[in-house]
Short mmCIF file of C-alpha atoms and ligand atoms in Angstrom, two decimals:
data_model
loop_
_atom_site.label_atom_id
_atom_site.label_comp_id
_atom_site.label_asym_id
_atom_site.label_seq_id
_atom_site.Cartn_x
_atom_site.Cartn_y
_atom_site.Cartn_z
CA UNK A 1 5.97 -31.15 -15.85
CA UNK A 2 3.39 -28.13 -14.66
CA UNK A 3 1.49 -25.88 -16.92
CA UNK A 4 0.73 -22.24 -15.35
CA UNK A 5 -0.78 -19.27 -16.06
CA UNK A 6 0.39 -16.12 -14.34
CA UNK A 7 -1.12 -12.44 -15.29
CA UNK A 8 1.88 -9.75 -15.47
CA UNK A 9 1.46 -6.11 -14.23
CA UNK A 10 4.34 -3.99 -13.54
CA UNK A 11 2.53 -0.51 -13.12
CA UNK A 12 4.71 2.42 -12.98
CA UNK A 13 8.04 3.72 -11.67
CA UNK A 14 10.17 1.38 -10.74
CA UNK A 15 7.45 -1.56 -11.01
CA UNK A 16 8.59 -2.58 -14.10
CA UNK A 17 12.74 -2.38 -13.03
CA UNK A 18 12.51 -4.69 -10.25
CA UNK A 19 10.04 -6.83 -12.21
CA UNK A 20 12.59 -7.34 -14.94
CA UNK A 21 14.76 -9.03 -12.43
CA UNK A 22 11.81 -11.43 -11.37
CA UNK A 23 11.39 -12.49 -14.96
CA UNK A 24 14.83 -13.46 -15.03
CA UNK A 25 13.77 -15.37 -11.86
CA UNK A 26 11.05 -16.77 -13.50
CA UNK A 27 12.28 -17.80 -16.54
CA UNK A 28 14.87 -19.55 -15.30
CA UNK A 29 12.66 -21.65 -12.59
CA UNK A 30 10.58 -22.47 -15.77
CA UNK A 31 13.63 -23.85 -17.19
CA UNK A 32 15.59 -26.07 -14.58
CA UNK A 33 12.13 -27.49 -12.75
CA UNK A 34 10.69 -28.52 -16.48
CA UNK A 35 7.05 -26.08 -15.52
CA UNK A 36 5.53 -24.28 -18.51
CA UNK A 37 4.27 -20.69 -17.93
CA UNK A 38 2.62 -18.83 -19.40
CA UNK A 39 2.79 -15.59 -19.35
CA UNK A 40 0.71 -12.63 -19.92
CA UNK A 41 1.68 -8.57 -19.43
CA UNK A 42 -1.31 -6.52 -18.85
CA UNK A 43 -1.28 -3.14 -18.41
CA UNK A 44 -2.71 -1.43 -14.54
CA UNK A 45 -2.21 1.89 -11.94
CA UNK A 46 -0.93 4.97 -14.64
CA UNK A 47 0.34 2.80 -17.13
CA UNK A 48 -3.47 2.03 -17.73
CA UNK A 49 -5.37 5.22 -16.96
CA UNK A 50 -2.76 6.95 -19.82
CA UNK A 51 -3.64 4.78 -22.03
CA UNK A 52 -7.51 3.73 -21.57
CA UNK A 53 -8.37 6.19 -18.94
CA UNK A 54 -9.25 3.93 -16.32
CA UNK A 55 -6.59 2.61 -14.02
CA UNK A 56 -7.65 -0.92 -14.25
CA UNK A 57 -10.02 -2.35 -17.24
CA UNK A 58 -12.80 -5.42 -17.51
CA UNK A 59 -10.16 -7.02 -19.67
CA UNK A 60 -7.48 -6.58 -17.63
CA UNK A 61 -9.32 -8.27 -14.78
CA UNK A 62 -11.13 -11.36 -16.66
CA UNK A 63 -7.49 -12.00 -17.73
CA UNK A 64 -5.90 -12.05 -13.69
CA UNK A 65 -9.49 -14.17 -13.34
CA UNK A 66 -8.44 -16.77 -15.69
CA UNK A 67 -5.12 -17.06 -13.89
CA UNK A 68 -3.64 -19.00 -11.47
CA UNK A 69 -1.34 -15.63 -10.48
CA UNK A 70 -1.03 -11.61 -11.04
CA UNK A 71 2.39 -10.55 -10.04
CA UNK A 72 2.37 -6.75 -9.14
CA UNK A 73 5.42 -4.18 -9.65
CA UNK A 74 3.95 -0.92 -8.11
CA UNK A 75 0.84 1.79 -9.20
CA UNK A 76 1.10 5.46 -8.64
CA UNK A 77 3.62 8.56 -9.23
CA UNK A 78 3.58 12.53 -9.32
CA UNK A 79 1.83 12.61 -12.71
CA UNK A 80 -1.65 10.76 -11.02
CA UNK A 81 -1.29 12.32 -7.77
CA UNK A 82 -3.79 14.45 -7.74
CA UNK A 83 -5.83 12.90 -4.58
CA UNK A 84 -9.54 14.36 -5.75
CA UNK A 85 -9.25 12.48 -9.15
CA UNK A 86 -11.84 10.66 -9.60
CA UNK A 87 -9.67 8.12 -11.89
CA UNK A 88 -6.38 6.83 -9.55
CA UNK A 89 -3.51 4.11 -9.97
CA UNK A 90 -4.28 2.65 -6.84
CA UNK A 91 -8.17 1.68 -7.79
CA UNK A 92 -6.39 -0.54 -9.64
CA UNK A 93 -5.22 -2.55 -6.97
CA UNK A 94 -8.60 -2.59 -4.49
CA UNK A 95 -10.52 -3.71 -7.89
CA UNK A 96 -8.16 -6.72 -8.13
CA UNK A 97 -8.87 -7.35 -4.41
CA UNK A 98 -12.05 -7.43 -4.66
CA UNK A 99 -12.70 -8.61 -8.41
CA UNK A 100 -10.36 -11.64 -7.35
CA UNK A 101 -11.90 -11.72 -3.56
CA UNK A 102 -8.35 -11.19 -2.02
CA UNK A 103 -9.49 -11.60 1.31
CA UNK A 104 -5.79 -12.61 3.06
CA UNK A 105 -3.09 -10.37 3.34
CA UNK A 106 0.14 -12.17 4.05
CA UNK A 107 3.68 -10.15 4.57
CA UNK A 108 6.10 -11.80 5.85
CA UNK A 109 8.86 -10.96 7.77
CA UNK A 110 11.94 -12.84 7.94
CA UNK A 111 15.16 -11.23 9.22
CA UNK A 112 18.31 -11.95 7.82
CA UNK A 113 20.85 -12.24 10.52
CA UNK A 114 23.46 -10.17 8.07
CA UNK A 115 21.54 -7.47 7.42
CA UNK A 116 20.70 -6.91 11.55
CA UNK A 117 23.61 -4.52 11.47
CA UNK A 118 21.11 -2.37 8.76
CA UNK A 119 17.88 -2.50 11.17
CA UNK A 120 16.66 0.25 13.73
CA UNK A 121 16.30 -2.35 16.24
CA UNK A 122 19.57 -3.98 17.92
CA UNK A 123 20.82 -7.38 17.05
CA UNK A 124 19.71 -9.15 20.56
CA UNK A 125 16.32 -8.31 19.84
CA UNK A 126 16.42 -9.35 16.07
CA UNK A 127 17.55 -12.65 16.68
CA UNK A 128 15.76 -15.36 15.09
CA UNK A 129 12.95 -13.70 13.74
CA UNK A 130 10.46 -15.10 11.08
CA UNK A 131 6.62 -14.21 11.70
CA UNK A 132 4.07 -13.67 9.45
CA UNK A 133 1.22 -11.58 10.03
CA UNK A 134 -2.20 -12.33 7.93
CA UNK A 135 -4.66 -9.26 7.21
CA UNK A 136 -8.29 -8.86 7.00
CA UNK A 137 -8.37 -7.20 4.14
CA UNK A 138 -11.70 -6.54 2.26
CA UNK A 139 -13.89 -5.02 5.68
CA UNK A 140 -13.96 -3.10 8.65
CA UNK A 141 -13.50 0.15 8.98
CA UNK A 142 -12.22 1.19 5.02
CA UNK A 143 -15.80 -0.23 4.02
CA UNK A 144 -18.20 0.07 7.30
CA UNK A 145 -21.04 2.21 6.62
CA UNK A 146 -22.44 4.77 7.19
CA UNK A 147 -18.85 6.76 6.63
CA UNK A 148 -19.38 10.57 6.49
CA UNK A 149 -18.50 13.95 7.30
CA UNK A 150 -21.64 16.97 8.14
CA UNK A 151 -21.22 19.62 9.31
CA UNK A 152 -23.91 21.25 13.34
CA UNK A 153 -24.52 23.79 15.85
CA UNK A 154 -21.44 21.72 17.44
CA UNK A 155 -18.86 22.76 14.70
CA UNK A 156 -18.07 19.50 11.89
CA UNK A 157 -18.64 16.10 12.54
CA UNK A 158 -17.78 12.83 11.22
CA UNK A 159 -18.35 8.89 11.01
CA UNK A 160 -16.84 5.95 10.07
CA UNK A 161 -18.34 2.40 11.21
CA UNK A 162 -16.81 -1.08 11.74
CA UNK A 163 -18.67 -3.74 10.61
CA UNK A 164 -17.61 -7.58 10.33
CA UNK A 165 -19.75 -11.08 9.84
CA UNK A 166 -18.24 -14.34 11.67
CA UNK A 167 -18.08 -15.54 8.44
CA UNK A 168 -15.27 -12.91 7.72
CA UNK A 169 -13.66 -13.44 10.85
CA UNK A 170 -13.61 -17.22 10.39
CA UNK A 171 -12.38 -16.99 7.15
CA UNK A 172 -9.09 -14.71 7.49
CA UNK A 173 -8.86 -16.99 11.01
CA UNK A 174 -8.31 -19.84 9.36
CA UNK A 175 -5.78 -19.19 6.76
CA UNK A 176 -4.10 -17.74 9.98
CA UNK A 177 -4.38 -21.51 11.56
CA UNK A 178 -3.34 -23.38 8.67
CA UNK A 179 -0.33 -21.39 8.18
CA UNK A 180 0.40 -21.76 11.63
CA UNK A 181 0.16 -25.29 10.75
CA UNK A 182 2.71 -25.30 7.83
CA UNK A 183 5.08 -23.54 10.21
CA UNK A 184 6.36 -23.49 13.97
CA UNK A 185 2.21 -23.30 15.38
CA UNK A 186 2.05 -20.26 17.09
CA UNK A 187 -1.03 -17.90 16.57
CA UNK A 188 -1.52 -14.66 18.17
CA UNK A 189 -5.23 -13.07 17.38
CA UNK A 190 -4.81 -9.39 17.67
CA UNK A 191 -8.08 -7.36 18.93
CA UNK A 192 -9.27 -5.05 21.26
CA UNK A 193 -11.65 -6.67 22.74
CA UNK A 194 -11.19 -4.77 26.31
CA UNK A 195 -12.93 -2.02 23.94
CA UNK A 196 -14.77 -3.43 20.85
CA UNK A 197 -17.33 -5.34 19.97
CA UNK A 198 -16.63 -6.53 16.88
CA UNK A 199 -13.10 -7.52 18.59
CA UNK A 200 -15.49 -9.29 20.86
CA UNK A 201 -16.94 -11.23 18.02
CA UNK A 202 -13.27 -11.79 16.81
CA UNK A 203 -11.59 -13.23 20.47
CA UNK A 204 -15.24 -15.10 20.29
CA UNK A 205 -14.92 -16.57 17.12
CA UNK A 206 -10.37 -17.10 17.35
CA UNK A 207 -11.17 -19.45 20.01
CA UNK A 208 -13.92 -21.53 19.41
CA UNK A 209 -12.02 -21.93 15.28
CA UNK A 210 -8.83 -22.98 18.10
CA UNK A 211 -11.06 -25.95 19.08
CA UNK A 212 -9.96 -27.51 15.42
CA UNK A 213 -6.23 -26.86 15.72
CA UNK A 214 -5.06 -27.93 18.81
CA UNK A 215 -1.67 -28.82 17.60
CA UNK A 216 -1.19 -25.08 17.12
CA UNK A 217 -0.41 -22.68 20.30
CA UNK A 218 -2.86 -19.72 20.35
CA UNK A 219 -1.97 -16.08 22.03
CA UNK A 220 -4.70 -13.28 22.62
CA UNK A 221 -3.15 -9.67 22.47
CA UNK A 222 -4.52 -6.38 22.57
CA UNK A 223 -3.16 -4.01 19.23
CA UNK A 224 -1.65 -1.62 21.32
CA UNK A 225 0.15 -4.35 23.33
CA UNK A 226 0.99 -6.76 20.15
CA UNK A 227 2.41 -2.97 18.88
CA UNK A 228 4.84 -2.67 22.04
CA UNK A 229 6.03 -6.91 21.84
CA UNK A 230 6.71 -6.78 18.01
CA UNK A 231 9.69 -4.44 18.97
CA UNK A 232 10.32 -5.71 22.62
CA UNK A 233 10.49 -9.31 21.08
CA UNK A 234 9.98 -9.73 17.62
CA UNK A 235 11.15 -13.59 17.35
CA UNK A 236 8.35 -14.57 20.09
CA UNK A 237 5.75 -14.56 17.17
CA UNK A 238 5.09 -16.78 14.52
CA UNK A 239 1.87 -15.48 13.09
CA UNK A 240 0.01 -12.79 13.71
CA UNK A 241 -3.92 -12.99 12.71
CA UNK A 242 -5.99 -9.70 12.60
CA UNK A 243 -8.62 -7.83 11.08
CA UNK A 244 -8.48 -4.66 8.63
CA UNK A 245 -7.33 -1.80 10.64
CA UNK A 246 -5.46 -3.21 12.87
CA UNK A 247 -3.48 -4.93 9.85
CA UNK A 248 -2.32 -2.04 8.21
CA UNK A 249 -0.84 -0.88 11.25
CA UNK A 250 1.22 -3.99 12.20
CA UNK A 251 2.20 -4.65 8.52
CA UNK A 252 4.00 -1.58 8.12
CA UNK A 253 5.65 -1.74 12.19
CA UNK A 254 6.82 -5.12 11.19
CA UNK A 255 8.07 -3.91 8.02
CA UNK A 256 10.45 -1.87 9.54
CA UNK A 257 12.25 -5.20 11.87
CA UNK A 258 13.95 -6.04 8.53
CA UNK A 259 15.75 -2.90 7.61
CA UNK A 260 14.07 -1.79 3.87
CA UNK A 261 11.22 -1.85 1.84
CA UNK A 262 12.87 -3.23 -1.14
CA UNK A 263 12.78 -6.24 0.74
CA UNK A 264 9.46 -7.38 1.91
CA UNK A 265 7.36 -9.36 -0.28
CA UNK A 266 3.42 -10.04 0.33
CA UNK A 267 0.64 -11.96 -0.80
CA UNK A 268 -3.19 -11.33 -1.08
CA UNK A 269 -4.53 -14.56 -1.12
CA UNK A 270 -8.86 -15.52 -1.97
CA UNK A 271 -10.44 -18.97 -1.30
CA UNK A 272 -7.88 -22.10 -0.80
CA UNK A 273 -8.28 -25.78 -2.39
CA UNK A 274 -7.97 -27.90 -0.31
CA UNK A 275 -3.72 -28.65 -1.28
CA UNK A 276 -3.74 -25.24 0.27
CA UNK A 277 -3.40 -23.18 -3.73
CA UNK A 278 -5.47 -20.68 -4.80
CA UNK A 279 -5.40 -17.49 -7.10
CA UNK A 280 -3.68 -14.85 -5.87
CA UNK A 281 -1.72 -11.81 -5.90
CA UNK A 282 1.61 -10.73 -5.36
CA UNK A 283 3.77 -7.52 -4.75
CA UNK A 284 6.42 -6.30 -3.04
CA UNK A 285 5.25 -4.19 -0.07
CA UNK A 286 7.09 -0.95 -1.28
CA UNK A 287 5.75 1.52 -3.68
CA UNK A 288 6.84 3.89 -7.13
CA UNK A 289 9.38 5.08 -5.81
CA UNK A 290 9.70 8.38 -8.34
CA UNK A 291 13.08 9.69 -6.30
CA UNK A 292 14.95 6.70 -7.94
CA UNK A 293 13.30 5.37 -10.82
CA UNK A 294 15.30 4.94 -14.53
CA UNK A 295 18.62 5.10 -12.08
CA UNK A 296 19.58 1.04 -11.70
CA UNK A 297 19.32 2.20 -7.63
CA UNK A 298 15.15 -0.30 -6.50
CA UNK A 299 16.17 -3.03 -4.77
CA UNK A 300 14.49 -5.99 -6.47
CA UNK A 301 14.48 -8.31 -3.62
CA UNK A 302 10.85 -7.98 -2.39
CA UNK A 303 9.87 -8.09 -6.02
CA UNK A 304 11.97 -11.67 -6.52
CA UNK A 305 10.79 -12.56 -3.05
CA UNK A 306 6.60 -12.41 -4.01
CA UNK A 307 8.37 -14.34 -6.84
CA UNK A 308 8.49 -16.90 -4.40
CA UNK A 309 5.27 -16.43 -2.35
CA UNK A 310 3.28 -17.10 -6.07
CA UNK A 311 5.09 -20.31 -6.31
CA UNK A 312 4.14 -21.73 -3.68
CA UNK A 313 0.76 -20.12 -2.29
CA UNK A 314 -0.42 -20.23 -5.71
CA UNK A 315 1.33 -22.90 -8.14
CA UNK A 316 2.28 -25.02 -5.15
CA UNK A 317 5.77 -25.35 -5.84
CA UNK A 318 7.17 -25.36 -2.39
CA UNK A 319 10.95 -26.41 -3.32
CA UNK A 320 11.34 -23.77 -5.88
CA UNK A 321 10.12 -21.08 -3.87
CA UNK A 322 12.92 -22.36 -1.43
CA UNK A 323 15.72 -22.16 -4.27
CA UNK A 324 14.18 -18.57 -4.79
CA UNK A 325 14.40 -17.76 -1.46
CA UNK A 326 17.71 -19.63 -0.62
CA UNK A 327 19.56 -17.54 -3.69
CA UNK A 328 18.84 -14.42 -2.55
CA UNK A 329 19.88 -14.78 1.18
CA UNK A 330 22.68 -16.10 -0.08
CA UNK A 331 23.69 -13.45 -2.39
CA UNK A 332 23.05 -10.94 0.77
CA UNK A 333 25.25 -13.39 2.49
CA UNK A 334 28.19 -12.69 -0.19
CA UNK A 335 27.76 -9.57 0.84
CA UNK A 336 25.99 -7.70 -2.19
CA UNK A 337 23.36 -4.98 -1.77
CA UNK A 338 22.21 -2.75 -3.35
CA UNK A 339 22.01 1.61 -2.07
CA UNK A 340 19.41 1.65 -0.22
CA UNK A 341 20.52 -1.82 2.37
CA UNK A 342 24.25 -0.92 1.85
CA UNK A 343 24.75 0.27 5.22
CA UNK A 344 28.07 -2.30 6.76
CA UNK A 345 31.49 -1.26 5.62
CA UNK A 346 31.93 -4.79 3.88
CA UNK A 347 28.85 -4.11 1.39
CA UNK A 348 29.34 -4.62 -2.86
CA UNK A 349 27.04 -1.88 -3.89
CA UNK A 350 25.35 -3.17 -7.23
CA UNK A 351 22.94 -1.96 -9.26
CA UNK A 352 19.21 -3.66 -9.12
CA UNK A 353 20.12 -5.54 -12.94
CA UNK A 354 23.60 -6.74 -10.89
CA UNK A 355 21.18 -7.97 -8.15
CA UNK A 356 18.84 -9.74 -10.56
CA UNK A 357 21.71 -11.61 -12.20
CA UNK A 358 22.82 -12.51 -9.04
CA UNK A 359 20.54 -13.94 -7.75
CA UNK A 360 19.18 -15.48 -11.23
CA UNK A 361 23.49 -17.42 -10.75
CA UNK A 362 22.89 -18.42 -7.54
CA UNK A 363 20.26 -20.08 -8.47
CA UNK A 364 21.17 -21.88 -11.62
CA UNK A 365 23.79 -22.92 -9.37
CA UNK A 366 22.07 -24.58 -7.33
CA UNK A 367 20.06 -26.77 -9.25
CA UNK A 368 23.11 -27.53 -10.60
CA UNK A 369 24.89 -29.31 -7.86
P1 NAD B 401 7.87 4.20 -1.70
O1 NAD B 401 7.57 2.60 -1.29
O2 NAD B 401 7.15 3.93 -3.22
O3 NAD B 401 8.69 4.94 -1.28
C1 NAD B 401 9.38 5.21 -0.02
C2 NAD B 401 10.98 5.33 -0.01
O4 NAD B 401 11.68 4.62 -0.34
C3 NAD B 401 11.51 6.11 -1.04
O5 NAD B 401 12.55 6.74 -0.66
C4 NAD B 401 11.83 5.08 -2.16
O6 NAD B 401 12.65 5.60 -2.52
C5 NAD B 401 12.13 4.40 -1.59
N1 NAD B 401 12.47 2.40 -1.74
C6 NAD B 401 10.88 2.62 -1.94
N2 NAD B 401 11.28 0.93 -3.09
C7 NAD B 401 12.41 1.14 -2.69
C8 NAD B 401 13.32 0.23 -3.71
N3 NAD B 401 12.62 -1.07 -4.21
N4 NAD B 401 14.31 -0.33 -3.46
C9 NAD B 401 15.61 0.95 -3.11
N5 NAD B 401 14.17 1.89 -2.29
C10 NAD B 401 12.83 1.73 -2.85
O7 NAD B 401 6.94 5.37 -1.23
P2 NAD B 401 6.26 6.66 -1.30
O8 NAD B 401 6.92 7.69 -1.92
O9 NAD B 401 5.38 7.13 -0.42
O10 NAD B 401 4.84 6.54 -2.98
C11 NAD B 401 5.06 6.56 -3.58
C12 NAD B 401 4.18 6.56 -4.96
O11 NAD B 401 3.89 4.99 -4.89
C13 NAD B 401 3.11 7.34 -4.60
O12 NAD B 401 2.39 7.55 -5.71
C14 NAD B 401 2.29 5.84 -4.25
O13 NAD B 401 0.58 6.17 -4.04
C15 NAD B 401 2.68 4.18 -4.57
N6 NAD B 401 2.12 3.45 -3.96
C16 NAD B 401 2.30 2.95 -4.19
C17 NAD B 401 1.55 0.84 -3.88
C18 NAD B 401 1.73 -0.26 -4.32
O14 NAD B 401 1.46 -0.26 -5.83
N7 NAD B 401 1.37 -1.22 -4.10
C19 NAD B 401 1.84 1.35 -2.45
C20 NAD B 401 3.24 2.31 -1.70
C21 NAD B 401 2.99 3.55 -2.40
#
C-alpha cells in the first residue's frame, strides 16, 4: 500500500464540475488498488479572490508544496475578467508553477481512431498519431527583461527580450530525452536557429545532450516547419521539445488534432527523482467554459486523463494510470460522447456526470476481471 498527499484545486466555472468526475475515478483507484490518498481541497483563482482577495494564498501554496501532486481544474470567468485588475484568477496558476518550480509542461496528444470523424484533419493523416509536446515553462520571452513600451519621435515603440541560460535549456531537453526513452525513442527538437541566437544555443545544447542518449533518434526542426509538419504528418512525431513561446503555440496547434479541448490533459513538472517521479501539477488544457457552466455539458475526460498523468508522473503508479486511460478509450469505443464530441451519428450523448460514472465503472470492471 502506498500513501500520497494530493492537493485538490477545482477552481471556477466548469472546474468543479469536471473535478467531481475526476474524484470518482481517484477514489476508485485508491480503493481498487489499495492505496491511501490524503486529499486536501484548496481555493484558487476567482473562488480564492472572492474569499481572500488574492488568487493564491501563502497557505494554499504551502499545502501544494507539502503535497505529492496538485490536481487543478480551471480558473477565471467573466466576474474577474477586468484586464487592468491587479488581482486576476490566472495568477494562481503562475504562482503555483513558480512556487513549485514547475518548468516542464507536457501535453500528450493521442488520437483515438473512434474520434477520427470529429477532427478537422483527414483520417489517413491522423492515423497513428501519439505524441507529446514538452514545453519550457519558466523562461524565454514571457519573462525576459527589458519588457516595456515607450514613445519617441518615430511613434510608439515596444520591446520584449528572449533570454535563456544553458541550465534552463539543459533541464527541459533532458525531460524530453528521458520521456522519449520511455516511448518510441524519437525526439524532435524545435527552434529557430536560422534567425535567433537563443535558438542557436538551444541547438548546440540539444546536440551535446543527445550524445548521452545514443538510443534516441534526434530530429532538429525549425518552428515554422514544425507547425506545418504537425498538420501534414502528425503520426511521425513522438516527443517534441521546445522553448516557452514556440511550445505555447505548438501545444495549441497539436491539441486540435484530437478534436476537442475537453479531451486533453496536461502535466507541469519540476525536478525529478531518480525513479522519474516528482511534484507536479495536473490540469485539463481547457478553461472554465462560462458558456456551458452548470448545464451538465462539460466533457470531464481531459480532467480524468489529468488524473492518469498524475498517477504516472507524480505517484509512479503506471498500471493505475493505464487503467484510467484504457477505461476512457473503452467508453469512447462504446459510443458514449458528451455534447462537444458528439459529431458522429452513432454517438450516445451523455452528461458530465454520466460520462464520469461510465469511466469509473470500466475501471471497476477491468480490475475485477
Ligand atoms: P475555454 O477553454 O474555457 O472555452 C473555449 C470553448 O471550449 C467554449 O466554447 C467552451 O464551452 C468549450 N469547452 C472548454 N472546455 C470544455 C469541456 N471540458 N467540455 C466541453 N466544452 C468545453 O476558453 P475561453 O472561453 O477562452 O476562456 C474562458 C475562461 O477560462 C476565461 O476566464 C479564461 O481566462 C479561462 N481560462 C482558464 C484556463 C486555466 O485555468 N488553465 C485556461 C484557459 C482559459
